[in-house]
Amino acid sequence: MSLKFSSLMTLSCTVRVSNIPYAMVAEELMEFLESSIGAGTVFAIKIHTERCNWKSKGFGYVQFETEAAAIKAVELSRKCKLRFQQKALKVDYEQTHIIDRPQLSFCGSALHIGWVAAENEFSSLWSWKTLVTIELYCRKQKLILIFEDTDTAASYKLSWTLSSLHIGGTRSRTQQSSGNVMDPGTQNETKKSRGGILLLQAKHAPKIHKKVKIVSSLRRKKEFSDGRFSFLRDKLEEQNHLWQRCTDFTKNNCIALASSYCLEIPMAEGVIYDVFVETLLNDDAFNEFTDIYIKPEVSTSHGQHNRSDHLIPTELNEGLIRINRLIITPTKEYFIGPEVEVSNRVTRKFKDVLDNFLRVQFTDEDMSALSARTLETSPETFLKTQIRSERTDIYHRIHDVLKHGIRLDGKNYEFLAFSSSQLRSHSLWMFASDQNLNSTCDSIRSWMGNFANIRNVAKCAARMGQCFSSSKQGPVICHYEIEEIPDIERMNAGVNYCFSDGIGRISPAFALDVARTCACFKGKRHNALTPSAFQIRYGGYKGVVAIYPSSISKVTFRPSMKKFQSELNVLDVLEWTRFLPCYLNRQIITLLSTLGLSDDVFISMQKERFISLDGVLKNREAAVKLLQVSCGGEHHKMMMQMLFAGYDPGEEPFLLSMLQAFKSAQIQQILKKSKIFVPKGRILMGCLDEYACLNYGEVFVKVSSSEGSPVHVIKGTVIVTKNPCLHPGDIRILQAVDSPDLQHMIDCVVFPQKGARPHPNECSGSDLDGDLYFVSWDERLIPPVMEPPMDYYPPNSIALDHFPTLEEIQDYFMEYMSNDSLGTIANAHVVFADKEPEKARSQPCIELAELSSIAVDFPKTGVSAMLPKHLRPKAYPDFMEKSGKRSYISTGILGKLYRAAKEDIAGITTSAHLKLYHEYYDPQLVLDGYEDHVEKALQYRRVYDEKLTAMMQFYGVQSEAEMLTGCFSELRPTFGNSIKDVEEKILHAFSGLVVDAKSWFKEMHVAAGQNKDYVIASAWYHVTYHRDFLKQEQGPELGKTWLVSFAWLNYDKLLEIKKYRRLDKSLSAMESLK
């Protein structure tokens, strides 16, 4: 019997019914439908009602017991044979169900959990000799096991997505099995006849649910019996229970230790099991075994492995450190580390006990963020009920870690603090106290500063976290070298606005000193630009200091910059003004469309971007033009120099692979996020007009290119906004003007100190403490109208009568995890702005913009934003690609861009043929004498390739070119990190490997003597590209992926060789350059 996987995906038992009489209730609709289709055919009904008065909206959904019943209902409707009270019901197919039901379900006789010890051999840690139900949900791509624990009589559910499973097993058989199955309760092998065995090898632990009884069940039954617009057949008992997330319930945490699950299938289920096997076989997801041997496992040491040294570079760039990291899921604990990351004020001070720091992050089993429902269960079915939420076992597991700490590798780690960004990612710092070195959590917090005057828990936690911001260490500033000046404040309509909120001054000489210390110069060395402003931390101060030519003091601070009292005197630098390219995104596009911009503008800009991307692989001029305006970093410099040296994209395969990685990543960003490049635009740090030369409605903008020069002043109309932006008034239309007093302010947007309200505050309630603003002077993007800005009043925070205790800060961390709704609100805004006629001006969108403002400030105020039910999307537009959710074809601008992008991608060159590297061996790069260095070069190349391969496998990077360019096309969040965090960790790890390689090159240079750098670089190239070395590594067929970046780690020297060989100059002339 064969059943294709694709056919399961099309099954639907649910229909949408419209033109329902307003007086008709669910039970009447059920009786009417069953009178025409058949008794017992209706499973569930949900008629939609008004939010205010609960009156019927005249449409709803009906879920039938079978697909045949749904088909019959649609056919009768199309023939106008479903008439009730003179109204013909309209019935259409619907893919999303009222209540999810499996497409396939069958039973197993026993479940074993453990791991695959060897081929055809399964080691069992724990077994249930009970009835186990297997459910397959094809639309949601889920597989679920349901069973009862005989010891406690509790029912449990284990669930995975199909993509996280490798599924195999033996087919069902009607004859005596020739294979051996060892009963976990015995030590002897016995022959046993069976229907088959299902083996699930999981990438991660399952999400575990426990069936719990709802205390207020009597109330639910009453509401069910009175529920006029909802119907559910024969499920009263089920409605009095719910599946609540829980932790590992087995003895000795067997689920936490297991990686595989083995299910025995009885003969009676053989036919259904065969259907299941055929289903997966047709999807190439099933691995068939002849027999599987199951044996008990007495040891629980499985899975304990030493971390490979190849993942750890031996040297790091200055400012980078290695920190141990622990991921805690509902069932498991993963020790990840040490990982490379940027240092901060605390880790630099306590570098002698760096191994005692631990970054802890709480995630779900699949490394995604833990949802609020995972921590606190609020029972909601399609019946309208209001039941008090309950904290789950997972909530208590996390809270216990915060309160009592965790023991790891012989050390007791305790809660230390968390930054605002860590709070958003559900992570924090822990520290193992060392009494011998007088290093404890209390002593570290005491060293950080005095927080005694802060009476709000959220604000106190944020101020402590201020010390953990990733930064570069700048110069020491004595307290007498600091000047304090008042803020610029003005009252308007009863509101006191601070125009200088978060910004101070720095003298030009000291700015140069900071730039040198922190290595944040911009452009080529002979034409370097000192940054005009720095985002900093100093003691208890935070914000931005911008160059003020007439400043006498090194730095000048304002009261709005002071967050707490501290005696620390080292300046920490987080960011600085520099070239940052500008892109439209979904939120900005939505707001500009709301303000009246034509859809053709965005479609045209996206089309232009695809045309330019299509040319990047075809000719040098197009590649140079694209790289000059849209990218930066060392990889950008390498590609540019190779192009300037005369290489065409199709001539050198390494250059081609890097350009291909850049192009593929850009295409994915357009398709998935509507990220459209804006040539006439920049992302700029906000600064203040200290000379009061700008009027309200004016800004000063002077920008540089990606190479640091030339610079030019923007004049004319510009739009300014800041992400996230959800309110139409967040888009400000301003005039960019020239000013002789502000010529030193480069790569920043200077706002006026005049007017009734600060322009930064008008943009999403922002300030000048380091916020980055979207600025564009493209005439096509100037909307015809500008909306009044939203009033961004921060909610009143709760003030205590005492200094917040550590327990209160820990409780606040849990409260944030349980109530974080920023992402949900943003997604809801996308949906309502897409489907509402008034777009972002619609009432739902205005409400969501207000909620978003509260959610953004949650880490600082402690006031959460609760998303009401009427603002929760019922269906999602196609461009959001929400699998498993009800969706519709968007007719808005984002939907148009999404489908246009798919058409454009189909019409452009998305890949290029990469020559085998041995086919492109450039003899011009080979110098006499290279043979003397081949042996050592080959040794280092093998070590480099091994470490690079390990990094790529560990982070899931697709190609070597992606590692070098930082342009990742299919990167996935790993170990609880966001994609952005993963990108940063990859680049930090790779930079450490480059430091290693540079030290090897220096070692060879010292051993070889003077004037051998170019010859050594030539040897590195030779052992990477020459066919003889490929044969040594891969054999005669040369089919294996080959890494070549080792040759180009000293690309400047190779390009010099290329340049002088083309000019037919001698090696001695080239060496004289040194």
mmCIF file with all atom_site columns, N, CA and C in Angstrom, residues 36 43 85 139 169 183 252 281 317 392 416 468 489 518 585 591 707 752 754 780 807 842 887 912 927 947 1071:
data_model
loop_
_atom_site.group_PDB
_atom_site.id
_atom_site.type_symbol
_atom_site.label_atom_id
_atom_site.label_alt_id
_atom_site.label_comp_id
_atom_site.label_asym_id
_atom_site.label_entity_id
_atom_site.label_seq_id
_atom_site.pdbx_PDB_ins_code
_atom_site.Cartn_x
_atom_site.Cartn_y
_atom_site.Cartn_z
_atom_site.occupancy
_atom_site.B_iso_or_equiv
_atom_site.pdbx_formal_charge
_atom_site.auth_seq_id
_atom_site.auth_comp_id
_atom_site.auth_asym_id
_atom_site.auth_atom_id
_atom_site.pdbx_PDB_model_num
ATOM 1  N N  . SER A 1 36   ? -28.091 17.272 5.830   1.00 0.00 ? 36   SER A N  1
ATOM 2  C CA . SER A 1 36   ? -27.812 17.163 4.398   1.00 0.00 ? 36   SER A CA 1
ATOM 3  C C  . SER A 1 36   ? -26.611 16.274 4.089   1.00 0.00 ? 36   SER A C  1
ATOM 4  N N  . PHE A 1 43   ? -17.434 17.808 13.237  1.00 0.00 ? 43   PHE A N  1
ATOM 5  C CA . PHE A 1 43   ? -16.572 17.663 14.410  1.00 0.00 ? 43   PHE A CA 1
ATOM 6  C C  . PHE A 1 43   ? -16.541 18.932 15.255  1.00 0.00 ? 43   PHE A C  1
ATOM 7  N N  . GLN A 1 85   ? -33.382 29.202 6.086   1.00 0.00 ? 85   GLN A N  1
ATOM 8  C CA . GLN A 1 85   ? -34.168 30.427 6.236   1.00 0.00 ? 85   GLN A CA 1
ATOM 9  C C  . GLN A 1 85   ? -33.958 31.368 5.045   1.00 0.00 ? 85   GLN A C  1
ATOM 10 N N  . ARG A 1 139  ? 0.723   19.059 7.809   1.00 0.00 ? 139  ARG A N  1
ATOM 11 C CA . ARG A 1 139  ? 0.746   20.495 7.521   1.00 0.00 ? 139  ARG A CA 1
ATOM 12 C C  . ARG A 1 139  ? 1.681   21.244 8.456   1.00 0.00 ? 139  ARG A C  1
ATOM 13 N N  . GLY A 1 169  ? 13.694  2.508  10.665  1.00 0.00 ? 169  GLY A N  1
ATOM 14 C CA . GLY A 1 169  ? 13.039  1.385  11.316  1.00 0.00 ? 169  GLY A CA 1
ATOM 15 C C  . GLY A 1 169  ? 12.980  0.165  10.433  1.00 0.00 ? 169  GLY A C  1
ATOM 16 N N  . ASP A 1 183  ? 14.723  -7.648 25.388  1.00 0.00 ? 183  ASP A N  1
ATOM 17 C CA . ASP A 1 183  ? 13.826  -7.006 26.340  1.00 0.00 ? 183  ASP A CA 1
ATOM 18 C C  . ASP A 1 183  ? 14.646  -6.215 27.346  1.00 0.00 ? 183  ASP A C  1
ATOM 19 N N  . ASN A 1 252  ? 16.396  9.853  36.773  1.00 0.00 ? 252  ASN A N  1
ATOM 20 C CA . ASN A 1 252  ? 17.767  10.087 36.312  1.00 0.00 ? 252  ASN A CA 1
ATOM 21 C C  . ASN A 1 252  ? 17.837  10.899 35.026  1.00 0.00 ? 252  ASN A C  1
ATOM 22 N N  . LEU A 1 281  ? 9.028   7.198  2.981   1.00 0.00 ? 281  LEU A N  1
ATOM 23 C CA . LEU A 1 281  ? 9.897   6.723  1.906   1.00 0.00 ? 281  LEU A CA 1
ATOM 24 C C  . LEU A 1 281  ? 9.751   7.592  0.664   1.00 0.00 ? 281  LEU A C  1
ATOM 25 N N  . ASN A 1 317  ? 42.491  38.697 18.291  1.00 0.00 ? 317  ASN A N  1
ATOM 26 C CA . ASN A 1 317  ? 42.699  40.125 18.109  1.00 0.00 ? 317  ASN A CA 1
ATOM 27 C C  . ASN A 1 317  ? 42.516  40.846 19.432  1.00 0.00 ? 317  ASN A C  1
ATOM 28 N N  . THR A 1 392  ? 4.581   27.119 34.811  1.00 0.00 ? 392  THR A N  1
ATOM 29 C CA . THR A 1 392  ? 4.912   25.742 34.454  1.00 0.00 ? 392  THR A CA 1
ATOM 30 C C  . THR A 1 392  ? 6.181   25.277 35.178  1.00 0.00 ? 392  THR A C  1
ATOM 31 N N  . LEU A 1 416  ? 24.931  37.040 38.489  1.00 0.00 ? 416  LEU A N  1
ATOM 32 C CA . LEU A 1 416  ? 25.700  38.285 38.600  1.00 0.00 ? 416  LEU A CA 1
ATOM 33 C C  . LEU A 1 416  ? 24.894  39.482 38.109  1.00 0.00 ? 416  LEU A C  1
ATOM 34 N N  . PHE A 1 468  ? 28.256  45.793 31.227  1.00 0.00 ? 468  PHE A N  1
ATOM 35 C CA . PHE A 1 468  ? 28.546  44.591 30.450  1.00 0.00 ? 468  PHE A CA 1
ATOM 36 C C  . PHE A 1 468  ? 28.378  44.807 28.950  1.00 0.00 ? 468  PHE A C  1
ATOM 37 N N  . GLU A 1 489  ? 16.779  72.008 27.789  1.00 0.00 ? 489  GLU A N  1
ATOM 38 C CA . GLU A 1 489  ? 15.412  71.530 28.027  1.00 0.00 ? 489  GLU A CA 1
ATOM 39 C C  . GLU A 1 489  ? 14.412  72.631 27.711  1.00 0.00 ? 489  GLU A C  1
ATOM 40 N N  . CYS A 1 518  ? 41.638  53.094 20.163  1.00 0.00 ? 518  CYS A N  1
ATOM 41 C CA . CYS A 1 518  ? 40.606  52.094 19.855  1.00 0.00 ? 518  CYS A CA 1
ATOM 42 C C  . CYS A 1 518  ? 40.649  51.622 18.403  1.00 0.00 ? 518  CYS A C  1
ATOM 43 N N  . ASN A 1 585  ? 13.257  48.714 4.677   1.00 0.00 ? 585  ASN A N  1
ATOM 44 C CA . ASN A 1 585  ? 12.783  47.454 5.248   1.00 0.00 ? 585  ASN A CA 1
ATOM 45 C C  . ASN A 1 585  ? 11.262  47.462 5.251   1.00 0.00 ? 585  ASN A C  1
ATOM 46 N N  . LEU A 1 591  ? 5.233   52.409 6.064   1.00 0.00 ? 591  LEU A N  1
ATOM 47 C CA . LEU A 1 591  ? 4.905   53.787 6.461   1.00 0.00 ? 591  LEU A CA 1
ATOM 48 C C  . LEU A 1 591  ? 4.927   54.724 5.260   1.00 0.00 ? 591  LEU A C  1
ATOM 49 N N  . GLU A 1 707  ? 35.176  54.231 1.312   1.00 0.00 ? 707  GLU A N  1
ATOM 50 C CA . GLU A 1 707  ? 36.627  54.307 1.444   1.00 0.00 ? 707  GLU A CA 1
ATOM 51 C C  . GLU A 1 707  ? 37.072  55.456 2.343   1.00 0.00 ? 707  GLU A C  1
ATOM 52 N N  . PRO A 1 752  ? 18.619  69.995 15.303  1.00 0.00 ? 752  PRO A N  1
ATOM 53 C CA . PRO A 1 752  ? 18.628  71.325 15.938  1.00 0.00 ? 752  PRO A CA 1
ATOM 54 C C  . PRO A 1 752  ? 18.264  71.243 17.420  1.00 0.00 ? 752  PRO A C  1
ATOM 55 N N  . LYS A 1 754  ? 16.625  73.886 18.559  1.00 0.00 ? 754  LYS A N  1
ATOM 56 C CA . LYS A 1 754  ? 15.490  74.801 18.549  1.00 0.00 ? 754  LYS A CA 1
ATOM 57 C C  . LYS A 1 754  ? 14.197  74.044 18.276  1.00 0.00 ? 754  LYS A C  1
ATOM 58 N N  . ARG A 1 780  ? 12.621  60.174 -4.861  1.00 0.00 ? 780  ARG A N  1
ATOM 59 C CA . ARG A 1 780  ? 11.527  59.215 -5.031  1.00 0.00 ? 780  ARG A CA 1
ATOM 60 C C  . ARG A 1 780  ? 10.924  58.791 -3.699  1.00 0.00 ? 780  ARG A C  1
ATOM 61 N N  . GLU A 1 807  ? 16.934  39.256 44.739  1.00 0.00 ? 807  GLU A N  1
ATOM 62 C CA . GLU A 1 807  ? 15.775  38.397 44.457  1.00 0.00 ? 807  GLU A CA 1
ATOM 63 C C  . GLU A 1 807  ? 14.759  39.137 43.589  1.00 0.00 ? 807  GLU A C  1
ATOM 64 N N  . SER A 1 842  ? -4.607  52.883 10.219  1.00 0.00 ? 842  SER A N  1
ATOM 65 C CA . SER A 1 842  ? -5.790  52.214 10.762  1.00 0.00 ? 842  SER A CA 1
ATOM 66 C C  . SER A 1 842  ? -5.727  52.157 12.284  1.00 0.00 ? 842  SER A C  1
ATOM 67 N N  . SER A 1 887  ? -3.097  31.569 5.891   1.00 0.00 ? 887  SER A N  1
ATOM 68 C CA . SER A 1 887  ? -2.453  32.634 5.131   1.00 0.00 ? 887  SER A CA 1
ATOM 69 C C  . SER A 1 887  ? -3.358  33.104 3.994   1.00 0.00 ? 887  SER A C  1
ATOM 70 N N  . ALA A 1 912  ? 27.168  31.085 -10.630 1.00 0.00 ? 912  ALA A N  1
ATOM 71 C CA . ALA A 1 912  ? 28.097  31.083 -11.756 1.00 0.00 ? 912  ALA A CA 1
ATOM 72 C C  . ALA A 1 912  ? 28.970  29.851 -11.665 1.00 0.00 ? 912  ALA A C  1
ATOM 73 N N  . LEU A 1 927  ? 57.241  33.011 -7.696  1.00 0.00 ? 927  LEU A N  1
ATOM 74 C CA . LEU A 1 927  ? 58.566  33.624 -7.774  1.00 0.00 ? 927  LEU A CA 1
ATOM 75 C C  . LEU A 1 927  ? 59.652  32.581 -7.554  1.00 0.00 ? 927  LEU A C  1
ATOM 76 N N  . LYS A 1 947  ? 41.204  23.806 10.721  1.00 0.00 ? 947  LYS A N  1
ATOM 77 C CA . LYS A 1 947  ? 40.491  24.694 11.651  1.00 0.00 ? 947  LYS A CA 1
ATOM 78 C C  . LYS A 1 947  ? 39.321  25.399 10.966  1.00 0.00 ? 947  LYS A C  1
ATOM 79 N N  . GLU A 1 1071 ? 60.884  44.009 -4.173  1.00 0.00 ? 1071 GLU A N  1
ATOM 80 C CA . GLU A 1 1071 ? 61.307  43.888 -2.787  1.00 0.00 ? 1071 GLU A CA 1
ATOM 81 C C  . GLU A 1 1071 ? 61.728  45.237 -2.228  1.00 0.00 ? 1071 GLU A C  1
#
